[in-house]
CSV table of C-alpha atoms in Angstrom, one decimal:
chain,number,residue,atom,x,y,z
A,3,UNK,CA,0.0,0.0,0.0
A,4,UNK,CA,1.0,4.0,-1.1
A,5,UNK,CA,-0.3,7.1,0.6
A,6,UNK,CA,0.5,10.5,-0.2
A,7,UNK,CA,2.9,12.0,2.0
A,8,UNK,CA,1.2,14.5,4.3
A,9,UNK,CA,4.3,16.9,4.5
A,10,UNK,CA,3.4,20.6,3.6
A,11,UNK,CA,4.6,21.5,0.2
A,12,UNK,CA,7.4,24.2,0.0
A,13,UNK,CA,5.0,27.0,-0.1
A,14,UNK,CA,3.2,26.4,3.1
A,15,UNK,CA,6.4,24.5,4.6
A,16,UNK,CA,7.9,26.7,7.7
A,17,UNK,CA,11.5,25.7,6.7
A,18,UNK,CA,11.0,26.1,3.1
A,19,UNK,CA,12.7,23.4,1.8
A,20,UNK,CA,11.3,19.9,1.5
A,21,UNK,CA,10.8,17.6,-1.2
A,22,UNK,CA,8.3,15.7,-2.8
A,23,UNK,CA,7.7,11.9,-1.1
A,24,UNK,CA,5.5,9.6,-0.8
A,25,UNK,CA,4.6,7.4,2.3
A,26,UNK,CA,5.2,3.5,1.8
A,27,UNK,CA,4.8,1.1,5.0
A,28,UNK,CA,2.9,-1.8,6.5
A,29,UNK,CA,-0.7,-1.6,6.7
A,30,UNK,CA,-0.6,-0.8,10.4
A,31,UNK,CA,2.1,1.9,9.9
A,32,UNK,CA,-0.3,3.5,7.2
A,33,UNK,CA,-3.4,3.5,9.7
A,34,UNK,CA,-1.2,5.2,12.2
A,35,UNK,CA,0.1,7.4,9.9
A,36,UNK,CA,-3.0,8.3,8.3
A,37,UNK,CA,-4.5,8.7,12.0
A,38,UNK,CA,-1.6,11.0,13.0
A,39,UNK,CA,-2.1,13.4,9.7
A,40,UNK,CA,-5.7,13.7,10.9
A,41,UNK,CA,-4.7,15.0,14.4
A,42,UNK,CA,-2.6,17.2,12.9
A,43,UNK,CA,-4.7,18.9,10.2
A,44,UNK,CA,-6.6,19.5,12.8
A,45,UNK,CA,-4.6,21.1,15.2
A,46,UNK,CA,-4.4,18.2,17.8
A,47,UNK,CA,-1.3,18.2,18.3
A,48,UNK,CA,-0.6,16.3,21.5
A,49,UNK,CA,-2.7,13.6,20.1
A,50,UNK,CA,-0.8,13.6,16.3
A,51,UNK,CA,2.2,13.1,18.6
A,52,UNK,CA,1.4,10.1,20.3
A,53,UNK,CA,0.2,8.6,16.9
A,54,UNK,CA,3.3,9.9,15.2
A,55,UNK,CA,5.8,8.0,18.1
A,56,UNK,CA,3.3,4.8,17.7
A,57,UNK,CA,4.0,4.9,13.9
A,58,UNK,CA,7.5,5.3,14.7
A,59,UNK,CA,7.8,2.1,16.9
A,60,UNK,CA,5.7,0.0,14.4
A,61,UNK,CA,8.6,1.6,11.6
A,62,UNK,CA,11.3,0.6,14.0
A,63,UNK,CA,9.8,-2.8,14.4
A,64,UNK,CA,9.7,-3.3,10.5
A,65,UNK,CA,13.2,-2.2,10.0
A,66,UNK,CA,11.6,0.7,7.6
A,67,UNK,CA,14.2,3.4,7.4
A,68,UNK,CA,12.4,6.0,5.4
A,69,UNK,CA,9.3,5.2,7.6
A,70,UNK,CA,11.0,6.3,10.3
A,71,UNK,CA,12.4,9.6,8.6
A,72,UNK,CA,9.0,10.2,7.9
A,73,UNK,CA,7.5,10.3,11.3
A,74,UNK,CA,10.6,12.6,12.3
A,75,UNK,CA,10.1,14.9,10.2
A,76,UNK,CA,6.0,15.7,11.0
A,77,UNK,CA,7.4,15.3,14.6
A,78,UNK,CA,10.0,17.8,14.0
A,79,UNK,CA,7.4,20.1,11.9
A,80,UNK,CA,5.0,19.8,14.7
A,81,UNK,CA,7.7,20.5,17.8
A,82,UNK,CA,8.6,23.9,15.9
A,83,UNK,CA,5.1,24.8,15.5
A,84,UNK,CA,4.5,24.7,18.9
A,85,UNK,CA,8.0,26.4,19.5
A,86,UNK,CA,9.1,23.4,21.5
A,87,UNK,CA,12.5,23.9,19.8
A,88,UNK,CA,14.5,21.5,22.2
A,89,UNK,CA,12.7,18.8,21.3
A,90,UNK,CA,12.3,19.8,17.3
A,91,UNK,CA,15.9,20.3,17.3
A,92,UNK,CA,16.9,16.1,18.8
A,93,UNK,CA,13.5,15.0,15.7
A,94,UNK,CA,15.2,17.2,13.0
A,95,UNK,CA,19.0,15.5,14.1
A,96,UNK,CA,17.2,12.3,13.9
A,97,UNK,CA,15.8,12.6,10.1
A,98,UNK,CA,19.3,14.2,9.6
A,99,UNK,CA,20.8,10.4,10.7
A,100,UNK,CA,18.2,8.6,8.7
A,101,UNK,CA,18.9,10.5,6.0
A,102,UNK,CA,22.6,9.3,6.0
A,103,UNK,CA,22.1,6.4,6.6
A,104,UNK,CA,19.8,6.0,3.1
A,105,UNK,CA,22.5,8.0,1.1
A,106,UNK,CA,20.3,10.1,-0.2
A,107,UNK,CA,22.4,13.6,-0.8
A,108,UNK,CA,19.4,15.9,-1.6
A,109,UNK,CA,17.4,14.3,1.8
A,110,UNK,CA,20.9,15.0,3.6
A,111,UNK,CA,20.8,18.6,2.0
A,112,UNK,CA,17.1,19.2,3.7
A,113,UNK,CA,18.2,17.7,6.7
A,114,UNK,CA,20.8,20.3,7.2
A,115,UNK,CA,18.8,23.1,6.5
A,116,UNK,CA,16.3,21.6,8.9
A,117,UNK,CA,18.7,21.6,11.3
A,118,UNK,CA,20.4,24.7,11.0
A,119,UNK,CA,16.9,26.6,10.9
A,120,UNK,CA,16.3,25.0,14.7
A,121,UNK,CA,19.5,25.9,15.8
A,122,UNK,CA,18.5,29.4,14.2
A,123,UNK,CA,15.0,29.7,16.1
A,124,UNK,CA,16.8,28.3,19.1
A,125,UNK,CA,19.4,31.6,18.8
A,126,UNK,CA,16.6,34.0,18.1
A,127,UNK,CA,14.6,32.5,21.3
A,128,UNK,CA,17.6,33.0,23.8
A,129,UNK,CA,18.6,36.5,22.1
A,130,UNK,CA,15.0,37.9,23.0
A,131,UNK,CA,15.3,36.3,26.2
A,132,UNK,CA,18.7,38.0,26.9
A,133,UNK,CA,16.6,41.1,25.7
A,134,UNK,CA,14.4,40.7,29.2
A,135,UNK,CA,16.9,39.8,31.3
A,136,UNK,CA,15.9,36.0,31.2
A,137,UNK,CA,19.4,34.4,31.1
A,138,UNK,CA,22.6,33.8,32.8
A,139,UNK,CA,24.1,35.3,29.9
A,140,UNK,CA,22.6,39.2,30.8
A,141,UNK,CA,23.9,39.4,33.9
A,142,UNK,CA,27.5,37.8,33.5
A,143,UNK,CA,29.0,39.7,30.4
A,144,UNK,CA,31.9,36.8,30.7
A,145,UNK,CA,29.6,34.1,30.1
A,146,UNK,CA,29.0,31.9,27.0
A,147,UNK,CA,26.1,33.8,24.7
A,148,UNK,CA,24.1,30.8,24.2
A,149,UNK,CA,22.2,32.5,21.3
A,150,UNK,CA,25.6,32.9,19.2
A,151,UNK,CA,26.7,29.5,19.4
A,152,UNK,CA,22.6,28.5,18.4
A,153,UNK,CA,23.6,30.9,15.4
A,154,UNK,CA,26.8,29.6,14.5
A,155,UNK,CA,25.6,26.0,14.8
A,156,UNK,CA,23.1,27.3,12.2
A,157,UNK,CA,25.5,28.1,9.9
A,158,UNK,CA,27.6,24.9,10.4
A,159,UNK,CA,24.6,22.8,9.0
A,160,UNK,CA,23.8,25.5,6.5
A,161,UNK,CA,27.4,25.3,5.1
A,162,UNK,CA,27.4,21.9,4.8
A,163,UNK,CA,24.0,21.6,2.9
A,164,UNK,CA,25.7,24.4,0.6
A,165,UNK,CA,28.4,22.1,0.0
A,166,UNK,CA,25.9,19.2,-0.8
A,167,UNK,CA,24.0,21.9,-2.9
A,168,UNK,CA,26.8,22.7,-5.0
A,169,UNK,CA,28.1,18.6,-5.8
A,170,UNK,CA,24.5,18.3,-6.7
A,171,UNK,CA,24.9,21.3,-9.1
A,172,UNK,CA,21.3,21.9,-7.9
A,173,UNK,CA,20.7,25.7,-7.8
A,174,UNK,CA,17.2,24.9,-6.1
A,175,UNK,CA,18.8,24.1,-3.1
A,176,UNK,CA,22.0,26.6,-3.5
A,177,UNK,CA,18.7,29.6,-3.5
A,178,UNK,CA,18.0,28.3,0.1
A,179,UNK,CA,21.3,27.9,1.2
A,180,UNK,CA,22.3,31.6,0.1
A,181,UNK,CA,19.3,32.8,1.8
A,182,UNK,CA,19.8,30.7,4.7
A,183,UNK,CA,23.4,31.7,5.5
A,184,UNK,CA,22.7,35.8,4.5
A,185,UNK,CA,20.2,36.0,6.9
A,186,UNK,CA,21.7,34.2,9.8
A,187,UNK,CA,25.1,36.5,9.5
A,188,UNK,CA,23.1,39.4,9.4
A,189,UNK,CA,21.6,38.5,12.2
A,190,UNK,CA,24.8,37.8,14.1
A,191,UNK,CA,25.9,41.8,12.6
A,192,UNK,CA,28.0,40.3,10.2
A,193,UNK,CA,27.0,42.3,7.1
A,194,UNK,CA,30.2,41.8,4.7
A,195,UNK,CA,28.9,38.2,4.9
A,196,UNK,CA,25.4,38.9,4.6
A,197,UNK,CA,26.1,40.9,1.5
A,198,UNK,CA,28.4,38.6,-0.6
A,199,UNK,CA,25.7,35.6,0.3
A,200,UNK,CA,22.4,38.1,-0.4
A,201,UNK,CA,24.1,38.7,-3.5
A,202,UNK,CA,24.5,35.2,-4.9
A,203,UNK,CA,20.6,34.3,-3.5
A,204,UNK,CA,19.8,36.9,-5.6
A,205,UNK,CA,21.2,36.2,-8.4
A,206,UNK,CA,19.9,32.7,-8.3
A,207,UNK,CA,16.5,33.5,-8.0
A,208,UNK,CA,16.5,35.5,-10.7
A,209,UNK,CA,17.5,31.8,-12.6
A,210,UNK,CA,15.4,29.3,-10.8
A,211,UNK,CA,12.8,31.5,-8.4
A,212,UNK,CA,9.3,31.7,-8.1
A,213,UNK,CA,8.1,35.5,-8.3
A,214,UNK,CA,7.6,34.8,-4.2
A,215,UNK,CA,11.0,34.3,-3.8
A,216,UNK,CA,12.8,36.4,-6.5
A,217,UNK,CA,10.9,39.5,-4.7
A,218,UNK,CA,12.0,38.1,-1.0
A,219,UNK,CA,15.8,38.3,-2.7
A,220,UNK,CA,15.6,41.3,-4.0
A,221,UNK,CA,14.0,42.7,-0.9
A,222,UNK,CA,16.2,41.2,1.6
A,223,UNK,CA,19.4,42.7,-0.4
A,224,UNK,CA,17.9,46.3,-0.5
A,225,UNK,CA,16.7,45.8,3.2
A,226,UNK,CA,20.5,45.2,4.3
A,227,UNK,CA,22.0,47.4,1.9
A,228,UNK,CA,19.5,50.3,3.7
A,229,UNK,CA,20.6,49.6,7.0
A,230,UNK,CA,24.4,48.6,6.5
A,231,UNK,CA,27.5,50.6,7.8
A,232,UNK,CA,29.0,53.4,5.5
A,233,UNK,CA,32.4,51.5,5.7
A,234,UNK,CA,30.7,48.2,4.1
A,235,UNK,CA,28.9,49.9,1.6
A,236,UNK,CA,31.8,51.6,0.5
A,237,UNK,CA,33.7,48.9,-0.3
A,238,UNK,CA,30.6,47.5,-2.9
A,239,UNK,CA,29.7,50.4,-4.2
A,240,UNK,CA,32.0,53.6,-5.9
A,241,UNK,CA,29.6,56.3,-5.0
A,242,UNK,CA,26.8,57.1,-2.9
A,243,UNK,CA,25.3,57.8,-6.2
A,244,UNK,CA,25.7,54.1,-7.1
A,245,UNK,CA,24.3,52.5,-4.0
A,246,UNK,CA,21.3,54.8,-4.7
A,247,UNK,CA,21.1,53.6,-8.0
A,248,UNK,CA,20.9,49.8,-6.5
A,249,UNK,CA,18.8,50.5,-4.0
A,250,UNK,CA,16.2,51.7,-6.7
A,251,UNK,CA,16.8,49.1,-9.0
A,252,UNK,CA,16.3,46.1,-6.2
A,253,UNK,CA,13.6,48.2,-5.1
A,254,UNK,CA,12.0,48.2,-8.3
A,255,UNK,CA,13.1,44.6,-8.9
A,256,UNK,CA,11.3,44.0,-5.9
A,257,UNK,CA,7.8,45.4,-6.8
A,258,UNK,CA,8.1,44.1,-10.9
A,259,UNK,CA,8.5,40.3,-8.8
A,260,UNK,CA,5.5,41.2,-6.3
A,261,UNK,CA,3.5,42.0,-9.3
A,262,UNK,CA,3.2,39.2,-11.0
A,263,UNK,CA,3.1,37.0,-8.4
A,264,UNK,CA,-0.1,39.1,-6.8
A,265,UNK,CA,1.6,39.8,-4.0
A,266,UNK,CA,0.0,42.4,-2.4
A,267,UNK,CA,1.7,42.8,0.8
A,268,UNK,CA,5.1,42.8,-1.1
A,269,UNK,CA,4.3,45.3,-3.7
A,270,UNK,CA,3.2,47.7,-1.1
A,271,UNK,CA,6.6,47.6,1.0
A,272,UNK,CA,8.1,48.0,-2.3
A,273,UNK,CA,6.3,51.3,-3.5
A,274,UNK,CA,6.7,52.6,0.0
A,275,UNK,CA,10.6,52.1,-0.2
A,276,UNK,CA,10.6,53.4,-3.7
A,277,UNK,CA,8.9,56.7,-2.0
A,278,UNK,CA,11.7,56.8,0.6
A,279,UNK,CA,14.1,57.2,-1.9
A,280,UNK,CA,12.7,59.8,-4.4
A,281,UNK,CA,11.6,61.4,-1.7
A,282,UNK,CA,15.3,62.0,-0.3
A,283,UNK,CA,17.2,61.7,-4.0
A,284,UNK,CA,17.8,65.4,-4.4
A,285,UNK,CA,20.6,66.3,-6.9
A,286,UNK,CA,20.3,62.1,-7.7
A,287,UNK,CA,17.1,62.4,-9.9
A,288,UNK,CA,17.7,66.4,-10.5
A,289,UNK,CA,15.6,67.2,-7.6
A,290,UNK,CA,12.5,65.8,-9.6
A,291,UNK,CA,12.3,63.2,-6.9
A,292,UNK,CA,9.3,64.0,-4.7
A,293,UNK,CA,7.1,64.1,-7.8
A,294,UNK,CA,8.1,61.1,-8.1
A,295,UNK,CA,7.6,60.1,-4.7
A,296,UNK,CA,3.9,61.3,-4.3
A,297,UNK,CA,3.2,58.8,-7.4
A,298,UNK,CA,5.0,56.2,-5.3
A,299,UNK,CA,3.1,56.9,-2.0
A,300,UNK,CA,-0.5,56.8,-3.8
A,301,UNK,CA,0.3,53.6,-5.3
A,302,UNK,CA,1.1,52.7,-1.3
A,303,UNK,CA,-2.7,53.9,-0.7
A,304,UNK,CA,-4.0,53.0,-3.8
A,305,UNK,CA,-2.6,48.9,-2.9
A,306,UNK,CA,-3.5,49.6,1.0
A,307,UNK,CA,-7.1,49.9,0.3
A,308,UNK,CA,-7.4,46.3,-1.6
A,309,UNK,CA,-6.2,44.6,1.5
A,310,UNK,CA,-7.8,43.7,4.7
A,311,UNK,CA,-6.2,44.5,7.6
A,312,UNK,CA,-5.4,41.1,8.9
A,313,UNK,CA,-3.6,40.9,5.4
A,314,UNK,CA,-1.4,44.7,6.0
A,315,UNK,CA,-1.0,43.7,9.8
A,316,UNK,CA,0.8,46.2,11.9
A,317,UNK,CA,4.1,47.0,9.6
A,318,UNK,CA,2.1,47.4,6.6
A,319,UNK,CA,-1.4,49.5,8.6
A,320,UNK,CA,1.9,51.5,9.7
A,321,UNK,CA,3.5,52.0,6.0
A,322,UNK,CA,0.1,53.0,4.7
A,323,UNK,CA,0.0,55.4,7.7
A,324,UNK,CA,3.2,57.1,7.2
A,325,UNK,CA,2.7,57.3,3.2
A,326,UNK,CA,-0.4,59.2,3.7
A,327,UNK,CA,1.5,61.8,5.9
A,328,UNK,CA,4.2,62.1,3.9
A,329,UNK,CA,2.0,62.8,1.0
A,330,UNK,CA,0.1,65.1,2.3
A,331,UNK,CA,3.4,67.4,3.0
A,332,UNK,CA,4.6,66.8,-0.5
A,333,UNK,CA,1.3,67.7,-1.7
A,334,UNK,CA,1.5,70.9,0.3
A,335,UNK,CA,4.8,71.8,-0.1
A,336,UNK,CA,4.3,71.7,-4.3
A,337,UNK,CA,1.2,73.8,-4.2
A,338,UNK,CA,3.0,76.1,-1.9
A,339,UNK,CA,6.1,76.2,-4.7
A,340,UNK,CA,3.4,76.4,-7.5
C-alpha cells in the first residue's frame, strides 16, 4: 500500500525546503500514519504526537528506514510549530541520521537546513530572552552567549547543505542555502557576509525563483544594503550615487517580482521604499524626486485599500499610515512652490 505524503509543500512548509515523497509502509504503519495526519490537520497536536511515536515504533519494528524519517520529520514540523525547539531540534538530528544512513544527498541537503533553521530559532529565542533579562548570559558579560553559538551551529549545518547543494549542481537548493546563511550572519551583525551571500541568492533566483522568492531576494538585499554601515557599503559600491542607484533598481526589482506574483503585501513595502528614496534623492534624480515620490506613496494607498487588515497587519497599517503623511506634506509643499 502507497499514501500520499502529508508533509506541507514548500510553499506552506515553515523551513522552506522539502521535497516531494511519498509514504510507503505496513498496513498498520499507514493507519497510524494516516491517524496521526488527521490530528494534525486539525490542530491536535498532542494527540498527532502520540500517533506519530506509535507509527515510529511499528517503523522501528519493520526495519523501515524511510518510515521512520518520515514520522521525524512531522514530529519535527509539529515540535517547531509549537516552539518546542529543544525537542524539534533532537527530531530534526534524527531525520538528519536517517537521511545518511539512506544515502540520499538531496534528503541529507534538507536535513541540514532543517537543522540549522532550529538551531537558528533556538538563537533568536535566547537572544529575546537576553533582551528581558531572562538568562545567565545578561547578567555575567563573561559568560558563553548561548544565542551565538545557536547561530553559529546554524551556519555549520547550513554550510554543509551548501556544500551538498553545489556537488548536486542543484541551484534549487544553493537559493535556500544563500538565503539561509545571508540571513543568519546578518543577524549575528556580520553584514560583509550577509552581503556577498544576499548577493548570490539573488542572483539565483533570478534563474530558478518563483516571483515569491525572486521578490524576497531582492528585498532582503535592498533591506540590508538600507541599514548597513557606511564602511561596508563603501567597499561595494563607488559612490553614494551608485548605491542609490541599486537601491532603486532592487527596489523596483522587488515590486516588478511582487507583481506578477499578486503579492499584495510585497508590492506595497516595495512602492513605500521606492517613496523613501525619491523622496530624499535630491541632486540624484535632479531634484524631480518627490514628484516622483507622491506617485510612489498613492500607489502605497491605492494597494492599502485592496487589503484587509489582517492581510497589511501592523508594519504594513503603519507604511500605509506614514505614506499618507508624507504625501500630504509633499502635496503641500508643491502647491506652496506652485
Amino acid at each position: 500500500r502507497m499514501a500520499e505524503s502529508p508533509m506541507p509543500n514548500r510553499q506552506s512548509d515553515p523551513y522552506g525546503d522539502d521535497i516531494t515523497t511519498q509514504i510507503t509502509g505496513s498496513g498498520t504503519f499507514l493507519k497510524l500514519w494516516e491517524n496521526a495526519v488527521r490530528f494534525q490537520e486539525d490542530g491536535e497536536y498532542q494527540e498527532a504526537l502520540t500517533a506519530f511515536n506509535r507509527a515510529a515504533e511499528v517503523a522501528t519494528e519493520d526495519d523501515d528506514l524511510e518510515a521512520q524519517r518520515a514520522v521525524f520529520a512531522s514530529v519535527a514540523l509539529i515540535h517547531r510549530q509549537t516552539k518546542n525547539f529543544g525537542k524539534a531540534l533532537t527530531a530534526s538530528q534524527r531525520y538528519l541520521e536517517l537521511s545518511e544512513l539512506l544515502k540520499e544527498p538531496r534528503a541529507i541537503c534538507v536535513s541540514h537546513l532543517r537543522v540549522g533553521q532550529v538551531y537558528l530559532d533556538l538563537g533568536k529565542k535566547y537572544a529575546h530572552a537576553m533582551l528581558n533579562e531572562q538568562t545567565p548570559t545578561a547578567a555575567d558579560p563573561d559568560a558563553v552567549d548561548p544565542a551565538v553559538q545557536h547561530f553559529h551551529s546554524a551556519i555549520e549545518h547550513y554550510n554543509h547543505a551548501l556544500n551538498l547543494a553545489r556537488a548536486l549542481s542543484d541551484r534549487y537548493f544553493l537559493m535556500r542555502c544563500y538565503k539561509k546563511l545571508g540571513s543568519t550572519h546578518r543577524t549575528l551583525r556580520q553584514p560583509q557576509l550577509a552581503l556577498e551571500y544576499f548577493e548570490l541568492h539573488l542572483k539565483t533566483a533570478r534563474a530558478v525563483g518563483t516571483s515569491k522568492q525572486k521578490e524576497s531576494a531582492a528585498r532582503l538585499l535592498a533591506d540590508l544594503l538600507s541599514d548597513v554601515p557606511g564602511d561596508v557599503v563603501s567597499g561595494a559600491f563607488a559612490s553614494d550615487k551608485a548605491l542609490f542607484d541599486r537601491l532603486v533598481e532592487l527596489r523596483w526589482e522587488q515590486a516588478a517580482a511582487a507583481q506578477a506574483g499578486d503579492l499584495k503585501y510585497c508590492c506595497l513595502h516595495a512602492y513605500f521604499h521606492l517613496g523613501r528614496l525619491m523622496e530624499d534623492s535630491g541632486s540624484y534624480t535632479q531634484y524631480y524626486g518627490p514628484q516622483k515620490a507622491i506617485k510612489h506613496y498613492q500607489k502605497v494607498l491605492e494597494i492599502g485599500k485592496e487589503l484587509q487588515l489582517h492581510q497589511l497587519g501592523q508594519s504594513g497599517a503603519q507604511m500605509v499610515k506614514e505614506a499618507a503623511a508624507r504625501l500630504e506634506a509633499l502635496e503641500a509643499g508643491s502647491c506652496a512652490i506652485s
